[in-house]
Amino acid sequence: MSGKIRLSKSSVSQAEKDAVVKVLDKEYLGMGEEVKLFEEKIKNYLETSMDVVCVSTGTSALHLALSALGLKDGDEVLVPSLTYIASYQAISATGAKPISCEINPNTLFLDVDDAKAKITKNTKVIMPVHYASSSKGMDEVYELAQEFRLRVVEDAAQAFGSKRDGKLVGTQGDIICFSFDGIKNITSGEGGAILSNDKEFIQKVQDARLLGVEKDTDKRYASQRSWDFDVKEQGFRYHMSNIMASIGIVQLDRLEDFKIKRQNIAKKYVQAFRHIEQIQTLDFNFDEVLPHIFVIKVDKRDELREYLIANNIECGIHYKLNHLLSKYKTDYVLPITEKIYEDILTLPCHFDLTEMEQDIVINRIREFYNA
Ligand SMILES: *Cc1c(COP(=O)(O)O)cnc(C)c1O
């Protein structure tokens, strides 16, 4: 075996390199026609009626979305504790408070009953997370949102290309945020996108990504900019650059290949662990879910993890629980989430993982459990 088996990595072909050089040669690096094209291509790929707004990161997508909803000090956002710290920072950046919720132990998706129990008069938004790219349970989230008149911001950072009930994520719902960071399902280097059918919201987000300069997006797409403008809202410098978009466009063309590979890796793990009683896979349909990470629940997690690391196999724990961090510490406990945190382990899953490498991962795990 040569070197380490990687947990995750970007997959960059000659086509991405060529695309970047082409933008560099044009010497228009900021936000212009490539960004516009990437947005159009995302819309076409998803066959969605929603508008698509590309931004600098998945985190800035979430932050822009939440701030365009007018969140302010004292407002509350329901969110599972088991998520990347980005979800929490995006909420607290608006002044609102993340309210940490439990998860379903079989899908690790937001527990809607627990979320419901935590609704107060200050609750404005519910932010479910497409953990490991699955969003089974979203229908119940929308029912709850309707009952209590909450907006829904889907943290779909991990779910680009994933389906739910036969429909691609980003074709239905209120507000959807994707990430295109280096190791997500597709990458634009760094990057993110916000999707919605709410035209007023989209206009706000488009302006706010360019420092709040009103209607600057249209000008930039015509390779111009606004010299005479007004600003009424807080804005940010969160736009996407042409360099990033050019990478994203190529990656989008490669998505079908990425999808087949990642789903096959997941299916092979599921099959291999089926009869090992110390391992449980998540309740996902890998014909629909396009897994950004492959997570299992296991006995003796820390010992298994050390064993794999000692055998040159990278693995991860996604994620450190947010409600236990100093900044977001709660005065209540989340028993289900805290128990599950002790059991979860993320195994190598990326486009360039070879069959031989995956066989090694599986065999080492079998060895560990004498299975
Ligand atoms: C990756 C990720 C983000 C943030 O996206 P970036 O592009 O890295 O800023 C937010 N939430 C979740 C669940 C993620 O996995």
Tab-separated table of C-alpha atoms and ligand atoms in Angstrom:
chain	number	residue	atom	x	y	z
A	1	MET	CA	0.000	0.000	0.000
A	2	SER	CA	1.403	3.349	-1.001
A	3	GLY	CA	0.743	6.137	1.470
A	4	LYS	CA	-2.386	7.081	3.320
A	5	ILE	CA	-5.934	6.336	2.282
A	6	ARG	CA	-7.568	9.737	2.228
A	7	LEU	CA	-10.860	10.502	3.944
A	8	SER	CA	-11.836	13.055	1.321
A	9	LYS	CA	-10.207	15.196	-1.332
A	10	SER	CA	-10.921	17.398	-4.340
A	11	SER	CA	-10.778	15.750	-7.757
A	12	VAL	CA	-9.278	18.122	-10.301
A	13	SER	CA	-8.826	17.178	-13.972
A	14	GLN	CA	-7.036	18.985	-16.780
A	15	ALA	CA	-10.371	20.564	-17.773
A	16	GLU	CA	-10.582	22.622	-14.550
A	17	LYS	CA	-6.984	23.790	-15.030
A	18	ASP	CA	-7.686	24.822	-18.619
A	19	ALA	CA	-10.823	26.682	-17.565
A	20	VAL	CA	-8.941	28.671	-14.922
A	21	VAL	CA	-6.181	29.607	-17.366
A	22	LYS	CA	-8.819	30.799	-19.837
A	23	VAL	CA	-10.264	33.182	-17.238
A	24	LEU	CA	-6.808	34.378	-16.241
A	25	ASP	CA	-6.021	35.090	-19.893
A	26	LYS	CA	-9.169	37.216	-20.200
A	27	GLU	CA	-7.953	39.309	-17.250
A	28	TYR	CA	-11.471	39.784	-15.875
A	29	LEU	CA	-11.229	37.880	-12.621
A	30	GLY	CA	-14.073	39.256	-10.508
A	31	MET	CA	-17.771	38.576	-10.869
A	32	GLY	CA	-18.799	38.546	-14.518
A	33	GLU	CA	-19.980	36.270	-17.285
A	34	GLU	CA	-18.583	32.993	-15.884
A	35	VAL	CA	-20.562	33.498	-12.672
A	36	LYS	CA	-23.701	34.211	-14.677
A	37	LEU	CA	-23.095	31.079	-16.758
A	38	PHE	CA	-22.484	28.924	-13.659
A	39	GLU	CA	-25.784	30.136	-12.182
A	40	GLU	CA	-27.602	29.309	-15.430
A	41	LYS	CA	-25.996	25.883	-15.614
A	42	ILE	CA	-26.974	25.066	-12.028
A	43	LYS	CA	-30.542	26.108	-12.810
A	44	ASN	CA	-30.566	23.926	-15.947
A	45	TYR	CA	-28.981	20.953	-14.221
A	46	LEU	CA	-31.533	21.020	-11.427
A	47	GLU	CA	-34.378	21.895	-13.837
A	48	THR	CA	-35.590	24.202	-11.083
A	49	SER	CA	-37.944	27.163	-11.205
A	50	MET	CA	-35.888	28.766	-8.439
A	51	ASP	CA	-33.447	31.615	-8.963
A	52	VAL	CA	-29.813	30.763	-8.278
A	53	VAL	CA	-27.396	33.212	-6.635
A	54	CYS	CA	-23.750	32.159	-6.387
A	55	VAL	CA	-21.606	33.411	-3.528
A	56	SER	CA	-18.137	33.031	-2.042
A	57	THR	CA	-18.738	30.099	0.350
A	58	GLY	CA	-21.488	27.889	1.738
A	59	THR	CA	-21.161	29.788	4.993
A	60	SER	CA	-21.737	33.135	3.286
A	61	ALA	CA	-24.745	31.601	1.492
A	62	LEU	CA	-26.280	30.740	4.871
A	63	HIS	CA	-25.358	34.089	6.406
A	64	LEU	CA	-26.752	36.077	3.457
A	65	ALA	CA	-29.942	34.020	3.413
A	66	LEU	CA	-30.531	34.481	7.138
A	67	SER	CA	-29.746	38.194	7.093
A	68	ALA	CA	-31.981	38.776	4.050
A	69	LEU	CA	-34.811	37.361	6.175
A	70	GLY	CA	-34.211	40.253	8.545
A	71	LEU	CA	-33.037	38.235	11.541
A	72	LYS	CA	-31.880	40.358	14.438
A	73	ASP	CA	-30.804	40.207	18.085
A	74	GLY	CA	-33.163	38.078	20.115
A	75	ASP	CA	-34.554	36.077	17.188
A	76	GLU	CA	-34.184	32.305	17.354
A	77	VAL	CA	-33.271	29.733	14.734
A	78	LEU	CA	-33.929	26.007	15.252
A	79	VAL	CA	-30.973	23.907	14.115
A	80	PRO	CA	-29.573	20.454	14.944
A	81	SER	CA	-26.496	20.431	17.157
A	82	LEU	CA	-24.890	17.787	14.928
A	83	THR	CA	-23.666	20.011	12.094
A	84	TYR	CA	-20.600	21.833	10.894
A	85	ILE	CA	-19.768	24.927	12.948
A	86	ALA	CA	-20.529	27.000	9.807
A	87	SER	CA	-24.271	26.543	10.364
A	88	TYR	CA	-23.986	28.073	13.837
A	89	GLN	CA	-21.634	30.901	12.917
A	90	ALA	CA	-23.944	31.905	10.064
A	91	ILE	CA	-26.841	32.187	12.523
A	92	SER	CA	-24.992	34.058	15.249
A	93	ALA	CA	-23.490	36.466	12.670
A	94	THR	CA	-26.998	37.897	12.203
A	95	GLY	CA	-27.414	38.444	15.948
A	96	ALA	CA	-29.927	35.598	16.170
A	97	LYS	CA	-29.528	32.693	18.557
A	98	PRO	CA	-29.104	29.107	17.362
A	99	ILE	CA	-31.449	26.814	19.322
A	100	SER	CA	-29.828	23.389	19.384
A	101	CYS	CA	-32.136	20.481	18.585
A	102	GLU	CA	-32.029	16.704	18.633
A	103	ILE	CA	-31.748	14.371	15.653
A	104	ASN	CA	-33.421	11.192	14.480
A	105	PRO	CA	-31.023	8.365	15.478
A	106	ASN	CA	-31.478	6.483	12.183
A	107	THR	CA	-30.997	9.344	9.742
A	108	LEU	CA	-29.199	11.928	11.934
A	109	PHE	CA	-31.647	14.492	10.498
A	110	LEU	CA	-33.382	17.148	12.633
A	111	ASP	CA	-35.941	15.716	15.084
A	112	VAL	CA	-39.048	17.715	14.273
A	113	ASP	CA	-40.818	16.893	17.547
A	114	ASP	CA	-37.898	18.228	19.557
A	115	ALA	CA	-37.743	21.316	17.324
A	116	LYS	CA	-41.457	21.874	17.883
A	117	ALA	CA	-41.014	21.666	21.647
A	118	LYS	CA	-38.362	24.409	21.451
A	119	ILE	CA	-40.450	26.940	19.511
A	120	THR	CA	-40.984	30.252	21.330
A	121	LYS	CA	-42.434	33.600	20.301
A	122	ASN	CA	-38.922	34.540	19.124
A	123	THR	CA	-38.529	31.615	16.725
A	124	LYS	CA	-38.311	32.914	13.154
A	125	VAL	CA	-36.482	30.284	11.120
A	126	ILE	CA	-35.938	26.543	11.107
A	127	MET	CA	-32.670	25.404	9.573
A	128	PRO	CA	-32.559	21.656	8.906
A	129	VAL	CA	-29.205	20.238	7.836
A	130	HIS	CA	-28.897	17.690	5.029
A	131	TYR	CA	-26.536	15.592	7.134
A	132	ALA	CA	-24.397	13.297	4.968
A	133	SER	CA	-26.512	14.559	2.044
A	134	SER	CA	-29.855	13.058	3.122
A	135	SER	CA	-32.958	15.119	3.870
A	136	LYS	CA	-35.424	12.392	4.723
A	137	GLY	CA	-37.779	14.087	7.181
A	138	MET	CA	-38.014	17.407	5.325
A	139	ASP	CA	-41.771	17.090	4.702
A	140	GLU	CA	-42.371	17.205	8.463
A	141	VAL	CA	-40.141	20.285	8.702
A	142	TYR	CA	-42.298	22.100	6.146
A	143	GLU	CA	-45.489	21.062	7.960
A	144	LEU	CA	-44.112	22.480	11.197
A	145	ALA	CA	-42.939	25.660	9.446
A	146	GLN	CA	-46.374	26.197	7.978
A	147	GLU	CA	-48.116	25.653	11.311
A	148	PHE	CA	-45.905	28.178	13.122
A	149	ARG	CA	-45.253	30.530	10.176
A	150	LEU	CA	-41.508	29.953	10.174
A	151	ARG	CA	-39.189	30.450	7.221
A	152	VAL	CA	-37.101	27.414	6.243
A	153	VAL	CA	-33.448	27.761	5.321
A	154	GLU	CA	-32.160	24.351	4.222
A	155	ASP	CA	-28.472	23.871	4.967
A	156	ALA	CA	-28.009	21.685	1.902
A	157	ALA	CA	-24.257	22.341	1.843
A	158	GLN	CA	-23.624	18.601	1.506
A	159	ALA	CA	-26.534	17.764	-0.756
A	160	PHE	CA	-25.814	19.138	-4.225
A	161	GLY	CA	-26.976	16.445	-6.682
A	162	SER	CA	-28.914	14.521	-3.995
A	163	LYS	CA	-32.572	13.593	-4.445
A	164	ARG	CA	-35.465	13.231	-2.036
A	165	ASP	CA	-38.564	11.279	-3.126
A	166	GLY	CA	-37.366	11.354	-6.717
A	167	LYS	CA	-36.768	15.130	-6.817
A	168	LEU	CA	-33.413	16.886	-6.808
A	169	VAL	CA	-32.683	19.041	-3.759
A	170	GLY	CA	-33.110	22.639	-4.901
A	171	THR	CA	-36.294	22.078	-6.886
A	172	GLN	CA	-38.776	22.497	-4.034
A	173	GLY	CA	-38.915	24.268	-0.692
A	174	ASP	CA	-38.373	27.773	0.667
A	175	ILE	CA	-34.652	28.666	0.719
A	176	ILE	CA	-31.881	26.214	-0.172
A	177	CYS	CA	-28.145	26.824	0.436
A	178	PHE	CA	-25.389	24.775	-1.193
A	179	SER	CA	-21.622	24.694	-0.646
A	180	PHE	CA	-18.994	24.153	-3.312
A	181	ASP	CA	-15.976	24.049	-1.019
A	182	GLY	CA	-13.041	21.840	-1.964
A	183	ILE	CA	-14.409	18.509	-0.763
A	184	LYS	CA	-18.136	18.875	-1.344
A	185	ASN	CA	-20.012	16.989	-4.113
A	186	ILE	CA	-18.813	19.551	-6.635
A	187	THR	CA	-16.352	22.349	-5.967
A	188	SER	CA	-15.608	25.795	-7.330
A	189	GLY	CA	-12.494	26.022	-5.149
A	190	GLU	CA	-14.582	27.740	-2.529
A	191	GLY	CA	-18.141	28.735	-3.215
A	192	GLY	CA	-21.811	28.431	-2.460
A	193	ALA	CA	-25.269	29.125	-3.827
A	194	ILE	CA	-28.650	30.307	-2.584
A	195	LEU	CA	-31.852	29.177	-4.294
A	196	SER	CA	-35.412	30.360	-3.814
A	197	ASN	CA	-38.638	31.120	-5.645
A	198	ASP	CA	-39.112	34.238	-3.464
A	199	LYS	CA	-38.230	37.068	-5.889
A	200	GLU	CA	-38.042	39.775	-3.233
A	201	PHE	CA	-35.707	37.658	-1.138
A	202	ILE	CA	-33.520	36.867	-4.165
A	203	GLN	CA	-33.201	40.571	-5.023
A	204	LYS	CA	-32.046	41.274	-1.462
A	205	VAL	CA	-29.502	38.488	-1.593
A	206	GLN	CA	-28.192	39.608	-4.989
A	207	ASP	CA	-27.667	43.152	-3.715
A	208	ALA	CA	-26.236	42.087	-0.368
A	209	ARG	CA	-23.541	39.903	-1.927
A	210	LEU	CA	-22.173	43.066	-3.599
A	211	LEU	CA	-21.969	45.377	-0.581
A	212	GLY	CA	-25.651	46.268	-0.817
A	213	VAL	CA	-25.232	48.195	-4.067
A	214	GLU	CA	-28.728	48.068	-5.574
A	215	LYS	CA	-29.088	46.021	-8.779
A	216	ASP	CA	-25.324	45.799	-9.319
A	217	THR	CA	-25.598	42.139	-10.375
A	218	ASP	CA	-27.093	42.976	-13.809
A	219	LYS	CA	-24.350	45.514	-14.477
A	220	ARG	CA	-21.575	43.125	-13.537
A	221	TYR	CA	-22.993	40.471	-15.823
A	222	ALA	CA	-22.674	42.961	-18.659
A	223	SER	CA	-19.051	43.532	-17.559
A	224	GLN	CA	-19.968	46.958	-16.209
A	225	ARG	CA	-20.470	48.323	-12.748
A	226	SER	CA	-22.573	50.894	-10.986
A	227	TRP	CA	-20.996	54.317	-10.489
A	228	ASP	CA	-24.167	56.063	-9.424
A	229	PHE	CA	-26.055	53.971	-6.895
A	230	ASP	CA	-27.918	53.874	-3.639
A	231	VAL	CA	-27.443	51.556	-0.644
A	232	LYS	CA	-30.236	50.910	1.851
A	233	GLU	CA	-29.203	47.656	3.489
A	234	GLN	CA	-26.192	46.097	5.174
A	235	GLY	CA	-24.186	44.328	2.480
A	236	PHE	CA	-21.185	42.054	2.312
A	237	ARG	CA	-18.453	41.242	-0.147
A	238	TYR	CA	-19.693	37.710	-0.693
A	239	HIS	CA	-19.887	37.411	-4.477
A	240	MET	CA	-18.288	34.576	-6.461
A	241	SER	CA	-15.368	35.282	-8.807
A	242	ASN	CA	-15.059	34.230	-12.450
A	243	ILE	CA	-12.109	32.026	-11.501
A	244	MET	CA	-14.227	30.066	-9.036
A	245	ALA	CA	-17.188	29.844	-11.398
A	246	SER	CA	-15.011	28.472	-14.199
A	247	ILE	CA	-13.978	25.573	-11.943
A	248	GLY	CA	-17.582	25.008	-10.870
A	249	ILE	CA	-18.812	24.857	-14.477
A	250	VAL	CA	-16.407	22.024	-15.293
A	251	GLN	CA	-17.214	20.195	-12.062
A	252	LEU	CA	-20.926	20.391	-12.836
A	253	ASP	CA	-20.236	18.640	-16.155
A	254	ARG	CA	-18.449	15.899	-14.196
A	255	LEU	CA	-21.204	15.523	-11.603
A	256	GLU	CA	-22.801	12.439	-13.165
A	257	ASP	CA	-19.459	10.599	-12.892
A	258	PHE	CA	-18.943	11.846	-9.336
A	259	LYS	CA	-22.435	10.690	-8.444
A	260	ILE	CA	-22.071	7.138	-9.769
A	261	LYS	CA	-18.733	6.738	-8.003
A	262	ARG	CA	-19.808	8.085	-4.621
A	263	GLN	CA	-23.059	6.126	-4.631
A	264	ASN	CA	-21.220	2.937	-5.548
A	265	ILE	CA	-18.751	3.453	-2.718
A	266	ALA	CA	-21.634	3.906	-0.283
A	267	LYS	CA	-23.508	0.852	-1.564
A	268	LYS	CA	-20.386	-1.274	-1.282
A	269	TYR	CA	-19.854	-0.226	2.354
A	270	VAL	CA	-23.502	-0.945	3.167
A	271	GLN	CA	-23.254	-4.398	1.614
A	272	ALA	CA	-19.947	-5.183	3.351
A	273	PHE	CA	-21.182	-4.199	6.823
A	274	ARG	CA	-24.642	-5.744	6.532
A	275	HIS	CA	-23.803	-8.718	8.722
A	276	ILE	CA	-21.481	-7.060	11.210
A	277	GLU	CA	-23.554	-6.475	14.307
A	278	GLN	CA	-21.229	-3.836	15.762
A	279	ILE	CA	-21.814	-1.572	12.744
A	280	GLN	CA	-24.976	0.240	11.722
A	281	THR	CA	-25.270	2.195	8.501
A	282	LEU	CA	-27.679	5.126	8.231
A	283	ASP	CA	-31.206	4.701	6.919
A	284	PHE	CA	-30.476	6.166	3.454
A	285	ASN	CA	-31.406	5.182	-0.085
A	286	PHE	CA	-28.153	5.497	-2.017
A	287	ASP	CA	-29.968	5.553	-5.348
A	288	GLU	CA	-31.140	9.014	-4.259
A	289	VAL	CA	-28.582	10.296	-1.757
A	290	LEU	CA	-25.302	11.509	-3.275
A	291	PRO	CA	-23.098	11.145	-0.202
A	292	HIS	CA	-20.610	13.904	0.603
A	293	ILE	CA	-19.515	11.870	3.649
A	294	PHE	CA	-20.118	8.204	4.510
A	295	VAL	CA	-20.984	7.846	8.183
A	296	ILE	CA	-21.463	4.678	10.249
A	297	LYS	CA	-22.441	4.131	13.879
A	298	VAL	CA	-20.197	1.630	15.621
A	299	ASP	CA	-19.277	0.005	18.925
A	300	LYS	CA	-15.862	0.968	20.321
A	301	ARG	CA	-15.641	3.937	17.981
A	302	ASP	CA	-12.447	5.427	19.419
A	303	GLU	CA	-10.602	2.099	19.342
A	304	LEU	CA	-11.679	1.427	15.760
A	305	ARG	CA	-10.615	4.913	14.782
A	306	GLU	CA	-7.168	4.450	16.304
A	307	TYR	CA	-6.843	1.075	14.604
A	308	LEU	CA	-7.663	2.556	11.209
A	309	ILE	CA	-5.325	5.507	11.677
A	310	ALA	CA	-2.542	3.110	12.710
A	311	ASN	CA	-3.222	1.315	9.425
A	312	ASN	CA	-2.829	4.487	7.375
A	313	ILE	CA	-6.546	4.987	6.868
A	314	GLU	CA	-7.899	8.468	7.527
A	315	CYS	CA	-11.280	8.700	9.191
A	316	GLY	CA	-13.301	11.488	10.752
A	317	ILE	CA	-15.920	12.437	13.315
A	318	HIS	CA	-18.558	14.713	11.769
A	319	TYR	CA	-19.205	16.824	13.787
A	320	LYS	CA	-18.128	18.228	17.127
A	321	LEU	CA	-21.442	19.044	18.822
A	322	ASN	CA	-22.196	22.741	18.683
A	323	HIS	CA	-24.277	22.925	21.858
A	324	LEU	CA	-21.194	21.863	23.860
A	325	LEU	CA	-18.929	24.613	22.451
A	326	SER	CA	-18.298	27.615	24.732
A	327	LYS	CA	-19.985	30.071	22.382
A	328	TYR	CA	-23.174	28.032	21.959
A	329	LYS	CA	-23.348	26.214	25.304
A	330	THR	CA	-26.893	25.260	26.278
A	331	ASP	CA	-28.363	24.930	29.759
A	332	TYR	CA	-30.150	21.773	28.602
A	333	VAL	CA	-28.811	18.433	27.375
A	334	LEU	CA	-29.462	16.580	24.115
A	335	PRO	CA	-29.259	12.931	25.233
A	336	ILE	CA	-29.833	11.316	21.811
A	337	THR	CA	-27.359	13.559	20.023
A	338	GLU	CA	-24.750	13.187	22.775
A	339	LYS	CA	-25.034	9.401	22.683
A	340	ILE	CA	-24.789	9.250	18.888
A	341	TYR	CA	-21.751	11.496	18.889
A	342	GLU	CA	-19.874	8.735	20.731
A	343	ASP	CA	-20.670	6.214	17.975
A	344	ILE	CA	-20.239	8.014	14.658
A	345	LEU	CA	-17.308	7.527	12.355
A	346	THR	CA	-16.773	8.821	8.818
A	347	LEU	CA	-15.022	6.515	6.344
A	348	PRO	CA	-13.089	7.416	3.182
A	349	CYS	CA	-15.459	8.440	0.376
A	350	HIS	CA	-14.336	10.513	-2.591
A	351	PHE	CA	-14.152	10.300	-6.379
A	352	ASP	CA	-10.533	9.154	-6.533
A	353	LEU	CA	-10.853	6.394	-3.907
A	354	THR	CA	-9.854	3.164	-5.694
A	355	GLU	CA	-11.612	-0.176	-5.305
A	356	MET	CA	-8.429	-1.579	-3.828
A	357	GLU	CA	-8.314	1.189	-1.231
A	358	GLN	CA	-11.932	0.648	-0.287
A	359	ASP	CA	-11.299	-3.102	0.043
A	360	ILE	CA	-8.459	-2.341	2.454
A	361	VAL	CA	-10.743	-0.109	4.553
A	362	ILE	CA	-13.431	-2.801	4.677
A	363	ASN	CA	-10.975	-5.598	5.463
A	364	ARG	CA	-9.339	-3.668	8.300
A	365	ILE	CA	-12.736	-2.996	9.842
A	366	ARG	CA	-13.687	-6.681	9.518
A	367	GLU	CA	-10.404	-7.612	11.180
A	368	PHE	CA	-11.049	-5.208	14.035
A	369	TYR	CA	-14.397	-6.812	14.848
A	370	ASN	CA	-13.234	-10.371	13.974
A	371	ALA	CA	-16.147	-10.416	11.555
B	1	LIG	C1	-19.510	22.637	4.222
B	1	LIG	C2	-20.652	22.991	5.079
B	1	LIG	C3	-21.033	24.323	5.320
B	1	LIG	C4	-20.217	25.500	4.907
B	1	LIG	O1	-19.828	25.549	3.590
B	1	LIG	P1	-18.435	26.269	3.214
B	1	LIG	O2	-18.515	26.345	1.720
B	1	LIG	O3	-17.345	25.373	3.683
B	1	LIG	O4	-18.417	27.590	3.856
B	1	LIG	C5	-22.165	24.559	6.053
B	1	LIG	N1	-22.912	23.554	6.557
B	1	LIG	C6	-22.577	22.261	6.362
B	1	LIG	C7	-23.456	21.196	6.933
B	1	LIG	C8	-21.427	21.935	5.640
B	1	LIG	O5	-21.102	20.660	5.478
